[in-house]
Short mmCIF file of C-alpha atoms and ligand atoms in Angstrom, two decimals:
data_model
loop_
_atom_site.label_atom_id
_atom_site.label_comp_id
_atom_site.label_asym_id
_atom_site.label_seq_id
_atom_site.Cartn_x
_atom_site.Cartn_y
_atom_site.Cartn_z
CA MET A 1 -37.52 -35.05 35.99
CA ARG A 2 -35.87 -32.16 38.58
CA ARG A 3 -38.70 -29.30 39.86
CA VAL A 4 -36.88 -26.29 39.17
CA SER A 5 -38.33 -22.74 39.57
CA VAL A 6 -36.63 -19.46 38.16
CA PHE A 7 -37.37 -16.05 40.83
CA GLY A 8 -36.72 -13.31 37.95
CA ALA A 9 -37.46 -15.35 34.78
CA THR A 10 -37.70 -12.57 32.33
CA GLY A 11 -34.24 -10.84 33.34
CA SER A 12 -31.15 -10.95 32.19
CA ILE A 13 -30.17 -14.38 34.37
CA GLY A 14 -33.53 -15.34 34.29
CA GLU A 15 -33.90 -15.25 30.60
CA ASN A 16 -30.53 -17.10 30.40
CA THR A 17 -31.42 -19.77 32.70
CA VAL A 18 -34.67 -20.03 30.77
CA ASP A 19 -33.28 -20.79 27.37
CA LEU A 20 -30.86 -23.51 28.92
CA ILE A 21 -33.76 -24.91 30.54
CA ALA A 22 -36.21 -24.60 27.06
CA ARG A 23 -33.30 -26.54 25.61
CA ALA A 24 -33.86 -29.62 27.48
CA PRO A 25 -37.83 -30.03 28.21
CA GLU A 26 -37.73 -33.80 29.07
CA ALA A 27 -35.37 -33.22 31.76
CA TYR A 28 -37.28 -30.64 33.94
CA ASN A 29 -40.51 -29.72 35.42
CA VAL A 30 -41.17 -26.05 35.92
CA VAL A 31 -42.82 -25.64 39.31
CA ALA A 32 -42.65 -21.77 38.88
CA LEU A 33 -41.33 -18.60 36.98
CA THR A 34 -41.64 -15.43 38.52
CA GLY A 35 -41.29 -11.68 36.68
CA GLY A 36 -42.24 -8.19 37.14
CA ARG A 37 -44.22 -6.01 34.65
CA ASN A 38 -43.10 -7.31 31.88
CA VAL A 39 -46.57 -9.90 31.80
CA ALA A 40 -46.45 -11.13 27.85
CA ARG A 41 -43.05 -12.14 28.17
CA LEU A 42 -43.50 -14.24 31.63
CA ALA A 43 -46.62 -15.90 30.08
CA GLU A 44 -44.68 -16.45 27.09
CA GLN A 45 -42.23 -18.41 28.95
CA ALA A 46 -44.57 -20.15 31.42
CA LYS A 47 -46.14 -21.59 28.26
CA VAL A 48 -42.84 -22.45 26.15
CA LEU A 49 -41.56 -24.23 29.74
CA ASN A 50 -45.30 -25.57 31.12
CA ALA A 51 -44.65 -24.18 34.46
CA ASP A 52 -47.44 -25.23 37.03
CA LEU A 53 -47.38 -21.29 38.15
CA ALA A 54 -46.66 -17.84 36.88
CA VAL A 55 -46.32 -14.72 39.26
CA THR A 56 -45.76 -11.21 39.15
CA ALA A 57 -44.34 -9.22 41.74
CA PHE A 58 -46.98 -6.19 40.98
CA GLU A 59 -50.60 -6.99 42.20
CA GLU A 60 -51.83 -4.33 39.48
CA CYS A 61 -50.58 -6.62 36.86
CA TYR A 62 -52.21 -9.42 37.56
CA ALA A 63 -55.22 -8.88 35.40
CA ASP A 64 -52.62 -8.59 32.56
CA LEU A 65 -51.14 -11.98 32.89
CA ALA A 66 -54.55 -13.81 33.87
CA ALA A 67 -55.66 -12.95 30.32
CA HIS A 68 -52.24 -13.83 28.57
CA LEU A 69 -52.58 -16.87 29.97
CA GLU A 70 -56.10 -17.96 29.79
CA GLY A 71 -57.05 -21.30 29.01
CA SER A 72 -53.43 -22.63 29.67
CA GLY A 73 -54.26 -24.12 32.44
CA ILE A 74 -51.47 -21.98 34.26
CA GLU A 75 -51.90 -20.82 37.65
CA VAL A 76 -51.30 -17.12 37.80
CA ALA A 77 -50.57 -15.19 41.03
CA ALA A 78 -48.91 -11.53 41.91
CA GLY A 79 -47.36 -10.00 44.69
CA GLN A 80 -44.22 -10.24 47.08
CA ALA A 81 -46.20 -12.66 49.21
CA ALA A 82 -47.34 -14.40 46.34
CA ILE A 83 -43.56 -14.93 44.87
CA ALA A 84 -42.31 -15.86 48.82
CA ASP A 85 -45.43 -18.49 48.56
CA ALA A 86 -44.05 -19.75 45.36
CA ALA A 87 -40.85 -19.97 47.12
CA ASP A 88 -42.51 -22.44 49.30
CA ARG A 89 -43.48 -25.17 46.43
CA PRO A 90 -41.11 -27.88 46.70
CA THR A 91 -38.31 -28.18 44.16
CA ASP A 92 -34.62 -29.42 43.66
CA TRP A 93 -33.43 -26.85 41.93
CA ALA A 94 -34.40 -22.70 41.84
CA MET A 95 -32.87 -20.13 40.86
CA SER A 96 -32.41 -16.67 42.45
CA ALA A 97 -32.29 -13.71 39.73
CA ILE A 98 -34.75 -11.29 41.32
CA VAL A 99 -32.96 -8.09 41.25
CA GLY A 100 -32.18 -6.01 44.23
CA ALA A 101 -33.20 -6.71 47.93
CA ALA A 102 -36.53 -8.18 47.01
CA GLY A 103 -34.52 -11.10 46.80
CA LEU A 104 -33.76 -11.91 49.83
CA VAL A 105 -37.11 -13.76 51.44
CA PRO A 106 -37.89 -16.16 48.02
CA GLY A 107 -34.50 -17.44 48.33
CA LEU A 108 -34.70 -17.93 52.09
CA ARG A 109 -37.81 -19.34 51.53
CA THR A 110 -36.20 -21.42 48.76
CA LEU A 111 -33.81 -22.94 51.48
CA ARG A 112 -36.45 -24.51 53.70
CA HIS A 113 -37.51 -27.41 51.46
CA GLY A 114 -33.46 -28.12 51.01
CA GLY A 115 -32.48 -28.97 47.30
CA ILE A 116 -30.25 -26.58 45.60
CA LEU A 117 -30.43 -22.41 45.37
CA ALA A 118 -28.73 -21.23 42.39
CA LEU A 119 -27.55 -17.51 43.86
CA ALA A 120 -27.27 -14.78 41.41
CA ASN A 121 -29.57 -12.30 43.94
CA LYS A 122 -26.29 -10.40 45.14
CA GLU A 123 -28.19 -8.74 47.78
CA SER A 124 -28.95 -11.85 49.51
CA LEU A 125 -25.18 -12.41 50.44
CA VAL A 126 -24.36 -8.55 50.77
CA THR A 127 -27.23 -7.93 53.22
CA ALA A 128 -27.62 -11.49 54.94
CA GLY A 129 -24.10 -13.75 53.96
CA PRO A 130 -23.99 -15.55 57.57
CA TYR A 131 -28.17 -16.30 58.10
CA LEU A 132 -28.44 -16.91 54.66
CA LEU A 133 -25.84 -19.85 54.83
CA ALA A 134 -26.86 -20.59 58.72
CA GLU A 135 -30.50 -21.31 57.35
CA ALA A 136 -29.05 -23.59 54.20
CA LYS A 137 -27.27 -25.50 56.57
CA ARG A 138 -30.03 -25.72 58.62
CA HIS A 139 -32.05 -26.89 56.19
CA GLY A 140 -30.09 -29.43 54.41
CA ALA A 141 -29.98 -27.14 51.28
CA THR A 142 -26.94 -26.23 48.80
CA ILE A 143 -26.24 -22.75 47.84
CA LEU A 144 -24.38 -22.69 44.53
CA PRO A 145 -22.80 -18.89 43.21
CA VAL A 146 -24.00 -18.27 40.16
CA ASP A 147 -21.88 -14.91 39.53
CA SER A 148 -19.26 -15.40 37.33
CA GLU A 149 -16.50 -14.40 39.32
CA HIS A 150 -17.73 -16.90 42.21
CA SER A 151 -18.79 -19.54 39.82
CA ALA A 152 -15.16 -18.87 38.91
CA VAL A 153 -13.53 -19.22 42.65
CA PHE A 154 -16.25 -22.26 43.44
CA GLN A 155 -14.68 -24.23 40.17
CA ALA A 156 -10.81 -23.28 40.98
CA LEU A 157 -11.42 -24.75 44.79
CA VAL A 158 -13.20 -28.11 43.65
CA GLY A 159 -11.11 -30.74 45.33
CA GLU A 160 -8.60 -28.42 47.16
CA ASP A 161 -8.25 -27.23 50.84
CA SER A 162 -9.32 -24.17 51.10
CA ALA A 163 -6.87 -24.03 54.34
CA ALA A 164 -4.21 -23.82 51.30
CA VAL A 165 -5.83 -21.07 49.99
CA GLU A 166 -3.57 -17.52 50.28
CA ARG A 167 -5.78 -15.01 47.95
CA VAL A 168 -8.61 -14.72 45.81
CA ILE A 169 -8.31 -12.04 43.04
CA ILE A 170 -11.50 -11.19 41.22
CA THR A 171 -11.22 -9.39 37.94
CA ALA A 172 -13.37 -6.04 36.69
CA SER A 173 -14.28 -4.69 33.87
CA GLY A 174 -13.61 -1.49 34.58
CA GLY A 175 -16.98 -0.22 33.49
CA ALA A 176 -18.50 2.26 31.19
CA PHE A 177 -15.70 4.98 32.42
CA ARG A 178 -12.48 2.93 32.92
CA ASP A 179 -10.51 4.95 30.79
CA TRP A 180 -12.10 8.61 31.45
CA PRO A 181 -10.02 11.38 32.91
CA LEU A 182 -11.10 11.21 36.65
CA GLU A 183 -12.21 14.68 36.25
CA ARG A 184 -14.84 14.01 33.68
CA LEU A 185 -16.66 10.98 35.97
CA SER A 186 -18.50 13.90 38.22
CA GLU A 187 -20.45 14.68 34.69
CA ALA A 188 -21.19 11.07 33.58
CA THR A 189 -25.29 10.64 32.47
CA LEU A 190 -27.17 8.18 32.97
CA ALA A 191 -27.18 7.36 29.40
CA GLU A 192 -22.99 6.57 29.49
CA ALA A 193 -23.58 4.93 32.89
CA CYS A 194 -26.05 2.29 30.94
CA SER A 195 -23.29 0.94 28.44
CA HIS A 196 -20.98 -1.73 29.28
CA PRO A 197 -17.95 -2.51 27.28
CA ASN A 198 -18.43 -6.28 27.73
CA TRP A 199 -21.46 -7.37 29.31
CA ASP A 200 -25.02 -7.28 28.41
CA MET A 201 -26.92 -6.95 31.90
CA GLY A 202 -30.18 -5.37 33.78
CA GLN A 203 -29.78 -1.70 33.96
CA ARG A 204 -29.30 -1.60 37.37
CA ILE A 205 -26.14 -3.97 37.00
CA THR A 206 -24.73 -2.09 34.35
CA ILE A 207 -24.53 1.49 36.47
CA ASP A 208 -23.24 -0.28 39.18
CA SER A 209 -20.06 -2.01 36.82
CA ALA A 210 -19.58 1.60 35.68
CA SER A 211 -19.50 2.92 39.33
CA LEU A 212 -17.62 -0.65 40.62
CA PHE A 213 -20.70 -0.65 42.69
CA ASN A 214 -21.37 -4.01 41.33
CA LYS A 215 -17.46 -5.26 42.28
CA ALA A 216 -17.98 -3.99 45.42
CA MET A 217 -20.68 -6.06 46.06
CA GLU A 218 -18.87 -9.18 44.62
CA LEU A 219 -15.76 -8.84 47.10
CA ILE A 220 -18.40 -8.59 49.87
CA GLU A 221 -20.18 -11.75 48.76
CA THR A 222 -16.60 -13.59 48.10
CA LYS A 223 -15.98 -12.84 51.67
CA GLU A 224 -19.68 -14.40 52.81
CA PHE A 225 -19.58 -17.15 50.85
CA PHE A 226 -16.04 -18.50 51.23
CA GLY A 227 -15.20 -17.02 54.10
CA PHE A 228 -12.08 -15.64 52.99
CA THR A 229 -10.61 -12.24 54.90
CA SER A 230 -10.78 -9.09 53.26
CA ASP A 231 -7.02 -9.10 53.19
CA GLN A 232 -7.09 -12.30 51.38
CA ILE A 233 -9.57 -10.71 48.47
CA GLU A 234 -7.95 -8.60 45.81
CA THR A 235 -9.00 -7.04 42.97
CA VAL A 236 -8.16 -6.08 39.55
CA ILE A 237 -9.20 -4.24 36.32
CA HIS A 238 -9.43 -6.71 33.25
CA PRO A 239 -10.60 -4.88 30.81
CA GLU A 240 -11.23 -7.98 28.34
CA SER A 241 -13.33 -9.69 30.88
CA LEU A 242 -12.09 -13.01 30.20
CA ILE A 243 -10.50 -14.25 33.58
CA HIS A 244 -13.25 -14.07 35.98
CA ALA A 245 -11.52 -14.61 38.81
CA LEU A 246 -7.84 -15.96 40.17
CA VAL A 247 -7.29 -18.26 43.41
CA GLY A 248 -3.74 -18.07 44.50
CA PHE A 249 -2.64 -21.26 46.84
CA ARG A 250 0.35 -21.01 49.23
CA ASP A 251 2.92 -23.01 46.90
CA GLY A 252 2.23 -19.80 44.66
CA ALA A 253 0.11 -21.48 42.00
CA LEU A 254 -2.96 -19.38 40.57
CA MET A 255 -6.02 -20.99 39.11
CA ALA A 256 -7.72 -18.70 36.93
CA HIS A 257 -10.54 -19.97 35.48
CA LEU A 258 -11.83 -18.43 31.79
CA GLY A 259 -14.72 -17.91 29.85
CA PRO A 260 -16.71 -15.69 27.46
CA HIS A 261 -18.96 -13.02 27.95
CA ASP A 262 -21.83 -15.29 28.63
CA MET A 263 -23.74 -16.13 31.85
CA ARG A 264 -25.31 -19.07 30.50
CA HIS A 265 -21.40 -20.44 31.58
CA ALA A 266 -22.12 -19.75 34.84
CA ILE A 267 -25.80 -20.78 35.06
CA GLY A 268 -25.26 -24.04 33.30
CA TYR A 269 -22.37 -24.67 35.54
CA ALA A 270 -24.79 -24.56 38.70
CA LEU A 271 -27.60 -26.20 36.53
CA HIS A 272 -25.73 -29.47 36.01
CA TRP A 273 -23.41 -29.27 39.13
CA PRO A 274 -21.83 -31.52 40.25
CA GLU A 275 -21.58 -32.99 36.52
CA ARG A 276 -20.56 -31.00 33.69
CA GLY A 277 -23.25 -30.89 31.30
CA HIS A 278 -23.27 -28.95 27.73
CA VAL A 279 -23.55 -25.25 27.30
CA PRO A 280 -23.75 -23.58 24.03
CA VAL A 281 -21.61 -20.77 24.69
CA ASP A 282 -18.96 -19.92 22.56
CA ARG A 283 -15.56 -21.28 22.72
CA LEU A 284 -13.04 -19.13 23.27
CA ASP A 285 -10.27 -18.65 20.33
CA LEU A 286 -6.53 -17.64 22.30
CA ALA A 287 -5.05 -16.65 19.69
CA ALA A 288 -7.70 -14.48 18.19
CA ILE A 289 -7.90 -12.97 21.60
CA GLY A 290 -3.80 -12.49 21.21
CA SER A 291 -3.58 -10.94 24.62
CA LEU A 292 -5.08 -10.46 28.29
CA ASN A 293 -4.24 -6.82 30.50
CA PHE A 294 -4.46 -5.71 33.97
CA ARG A 295 -4.15 -2.97 35.55
CA THR A 296 -4.67 -1.62 39.52
CA ALA A 297 -7.80 -0.88 40.52
CA ASP A 298 -7.31 3.06 41.45
CA PRO A 299 -9.55 3.75 45.24
CA GLU A 300 -9.10 7.15 44.12
CA ARG A 301 -11.41 6.61 40.72
CA TYR A 302 -13.55 3.93 42.27
CA PRO A 303 -14.34 4.54 45.93
CA ALA A 304 -17.04 1.83 46.02
CA LEU A 305 -13.94 -0.85 46.51
CA THR A 306 -12.79 1.17 49.74
CA LEU A 307 -16.36 1.03 51.05
CA ALA A 308 -16.73 -2.62 50.48
CA ARG A 309 -13.47 -3.15 52.44
CA TYR A 310 -15.00 -1.21 55.05
CA VAL A 311 -18.30 -3.84 55.13
CA MET A 312 -15.98 -6.62 55.06
CA GLU A 313 -14.49 -5.39 57.69
CA THR A 314 -17.03 -4.55 60.09
CA GLY A 315 -19.57 -7.04 59.23
CA GLY A 316 -22.56 -7.39 61.47
CA LEU A 317 -25.27 -5.25 59.92
CA SER A 318 -23.13 -3.29 57.79
CA GLY A 319 -23.89 -5.08 54.50
CA ALA A 320 -27.60 -4.31 54.23
CA ALA A 321 -26.99 -0.78 55.48
CA PHE A 322 -24.37 -0.64 52.25
CA ASN A 323 -26.78 -2.52 49.97
CA ALA A 324 -30.00 -0.18 50.80
CA ALA A 325 -27.70 2.89 50.73
CA LYS A 326 -26.09 1.83 47.45
CA GLU A 327 -29.98 0.89 46.02
CA ALA A 328 -30.96 4.45 47.19
CA ALA A 329 -28.22 5.94 45.58
CA LEU A 330 -28.85 4.10 42.14
CA ASP A 331 -32.48 5.02 42.42
CA ALA A 332 -31.64 8.93 42.72
CA PHE A 333 -29.02 8.78 39.99
CA ILE A 334 -31.76 7.18 37.30
CA GLY A 335 -33.95 9.85 39.03
CA GLY A 336 -31.46 12.32 38.14
CA LYS A 337 -31.20 13.64 41.64
CA ILE A 338 -27.78 13.22 42.18
CA GLY A 339 -24.48 13.08 39.89
CA PHE A 340 -22.41 10.04 39.30
CA LEU A 341 -19.94 10.32 41.97
CA ASP A 342 -22.12 11.00 44.44
CA MET A 343 -23.43 7.98 44.47
CA ALA A 344 -20.79 6.55 46.64
CA ARG A 345 -20.67 9.56 48.57
CA LEU A 346 -23.84 9.47 49.77
CA VAL A 347 -23.38 5.63 50.76
CA GLU A 348 -20.36 6.67 52.84
CA THR A 349 -22.41 9.35 54.21
CA VAL A 350 -25.16 6.76 55.56
CA LEU A 351 -22.24 4.20 56.83
CA GLU A 352 -20.75 6.55 59.01
CA ARG A 353 -24.25 8.14 60.32
CA LEU A 354 -25.18 4.63 61.35
CA ALA A 355 -21.40 3.42 62.50
CA GLY A 356 -21.61 6.88 64.58
CA ASP A 357 -24.93 5.60 66.19
CA ASN A 358 -23.48 2.29 66.80
CA SER A 359 -26.03 0.94 64.85
CA LEU A 360 -24.17 -1.27 62.18
CA LYS A 361 -22.86 -3.72 65.23
CA CYS A 362 -25.03 -6.95 65.13
CA ASP A 363 -23.69 -10.78 67.02
CA LYS A 364 -26.88 -12.31 65.46
CA LEU A 365 -28.17 -11.50 61.97
CA THR A 366 -31.92 -12.30 61.81
CA LEU A 367 -34.09 -11.82 58.87
CA ASP A 368 -36.27 -8.98 60.84
CA ARG A 369 -32.61 -6.80 61.82
CA VAL A 370 -31.37 -7.24 58.35
CA LEU A 371 -34.96 -6.00 56.82
CA ASP A 372 -35.53 -3.09 59.79
CA MET A 373 -31.50 -1.96 58.76
CA ASP A 374 -32.29 -1.88 54.92
CA HIS A 375 -35.21 0.31 55.96
CA VAL A 376 -33.29 2.92 57.87
CA ALA A 377 -30.43 3.34 55.60
CA ARG A 378 -33.02 3.68 52.88
CA LYS A 379 -34.81 6.60 54.85
CA ILE A 380 -31.44 7.87 56.09
CA ALA A 381 -29.90 8.35 52.37
CA GLN A 382 -33.42 9.69 51.01
CA THR A 383 -33.15 11.97 53.89
CA ILE A 384 -29.92 13.71 52.61
CA VAL A 385 -31.05 13.25 48.85
CA ASP A 386 -34.17 14.98 49.42
CA GLY A 387 -32.13 17.31 51.99
CA ASP A 388 -29.70 18.49 48.47
CA ARG A 389 -32.57 18.99 46.62
CA LEU A 390 -34.22 21.47 48.75
CA ARG A 391 -30.77 23.26 49.47
CA GLN A 392 -30.46 23.33 45.82
CA SER A 393 -33.74 24.68 44.86
CA GLY A 394 -33.10 26.84 47.92
CA ALA A 395 -30.31 28.27 46.24
CA SER A 396 -31.36 28.56 42.47
P1 LIG B 1 -32.98 -7.54 35.50
O1 LIG B 1 -33.09 -6.22 35.84
O2 LIG B 1 -32.36 -8.08 34.03
O3 LIG B 1 -33.81 -8.44 35.80
C1 LIG B 1 -34.38 -8.79 37.31
C2 LIG B 1 -35.29 -9.63 37.90
O4 LIG B 1 -36.47 -9.37 38.73
C3 LIG B 1 -36.84 -9.30 36.14
O5 LIG B 1 -37.44 -10.88 36.30
C4 LIG B 1 -37.48 -8.10 37.22
O6 LIG B 1 -38.98 -8.62 36.60
C5 LIG B 1 -37.82 -8.90 38.49
N1 LIG B 1 -37.88 -8.01 39.55
C6 LIG B 1 -37.45 -6.03 39.57
N2 LIG B 1 -38.15 -6.08 40.80
C7 LIG B 1 -38.67 -6.90 41.86
C8 LIG B 1 -39.18 -6.69 42.75
N3 LIG B 1 -39.37 -5.90 43.33
N4 LIG B 1 -39.83 -7.82 42.94
C9 LIG B 1 -39.74 -9.19 42.38
N5 LIG B 1 -39.45 -9.26 41.17
C10 LIG B 1 -38.78 -7.86 40.83
O7 LIG B 1 -31.44 -8.07 36.27
P2 LIG B 1 -30.66 -8.81 35.87
O8 LIG B 1 -29.32 -8.21 35.65
O9 LIG B 1 -30.93 -10.50 35.91
O10 LIG B 1 -29.87 -9.42 37.89
C11 LIG B 1 -30.50 -10.10 38.40
C12 LIG B 1 -29.75 -10.42 39.48
O11 LIG B 1 -28.58 -10.93 39.74
C13 LIG B 1 -29.54 -8.84 40.29
O12 LIG B 1 -28.93 -9.28 41.76
C14 LIG B 1 -28.00 -8.90 40.00
O13 LIG B 1 -27.10 -8.04 40.81
C15 LIG B 1 -27.43 -10.53 39.86
N6 LIG B 1 -26.24 -10.65 39.11
C16 LIG B 1 -26.40 -10.35 37.75
C17 LIG B 1 -25.56 -10.61 36.34
C18 LIG B 1 -25.87 -10.40 35.06
O14 LIG B 1 -24.81 -10.66 34.28
N7 LIG B 1 -26.91 -9.70 34.34
C19 LIG B 1 -24.34 -11.30 37.12
C20 LIG B 1 -24.49 -12.09 38.48
C21 LIG B 1 -25.20 -11.29 39.09
MG1 LIG B 2 -20.02 -10.79 38.21
#
């Protein structure tokens, strides 16, 4: 039996992971499941999978989770430290699917006991890519990408010499506003940004898909994980989202990976790797699909892509600053404090300030440096948001 843990089990990726594990209970020994405030669901998952331990991220949810699991024999814990402790329990395979920078530490702790880390959490590679990869190497752990795009690139590279790669093309659906006139974007509301044309995902990543901040993160992840340069990494709008990525080789061949809009595709690949297991996703009917479309990703419409280029070229602590500013911008948009287009402006301003102070340079990333930068960039973003609010209320 394989020992497995799922961090962020109650989220969109987590639920899909639990679904695959639950289909073959005889194959897995579930060590730990973690979640947030949805303790009823977490408890239900823990019972179905007969997990050793269930952890909620929030201490105030402890009693509720304990009540749901009373008499089950399943251990209960709460808080960020408890999640990190859960990551210390040895596993053969662990899913990192907590949303946001909170996913970094549990992933790092998992690497310490070797095994496989299936990485959905984007923030880990964006904020601390070189450090994360060095830690994996140091402890003999394997990281497998779980985003559909990175799983696609990974699969296209099996058996290939990465020195023969000329370029990688990451596709983007274009998000909720891909067909909106540019001038309307500044008025886009939260509800409008929360509906994705192709994928059913968590709220934050859905908004990030509308702004293409999600794609920006993915470009940075591609650079960090596979070691390609910014010049080699392209993006194209592909409204159908059926091709997840393409790898172009020096003989001109392009290897594309196609699959339905179902994250169990990428999760299942990581779960069964290096074999191919049976994964219950719909099979594509190409004749019914008929055609696939592509358009240029316009940097004016999607300023997040330009910011991603800046981060890929700058390296150091720019990814940590970018991510923290982006998370703060997203919070401010969700909280109704800034408009949709202000998110990219805010991230750009934070990066400019930090670059001006020479704070983004860093020869050797460490966890402390990344966490410090996360803190500093959030604070700057917050100050700018609050300042704008003060100005607005002063003017009214
Ligand atoms: P989600 O919001 O649906 O779920 C997030 C999970 O993290 C939940 O279990 C939640 O309880 C938990 N969580 C939230 N805040 C937490 C905190 N502070 N500490 C600990 N746990 C916390 O998110 P998702 O869409 O499943 O995405 C998870 C990660 O995977 C993100 O980094 C996202 O970018 C990435 N990802 C998602 C998809 C997708 O299709 N949803 C695809 C590729 C990558
Ligand atoms: Mg993706």
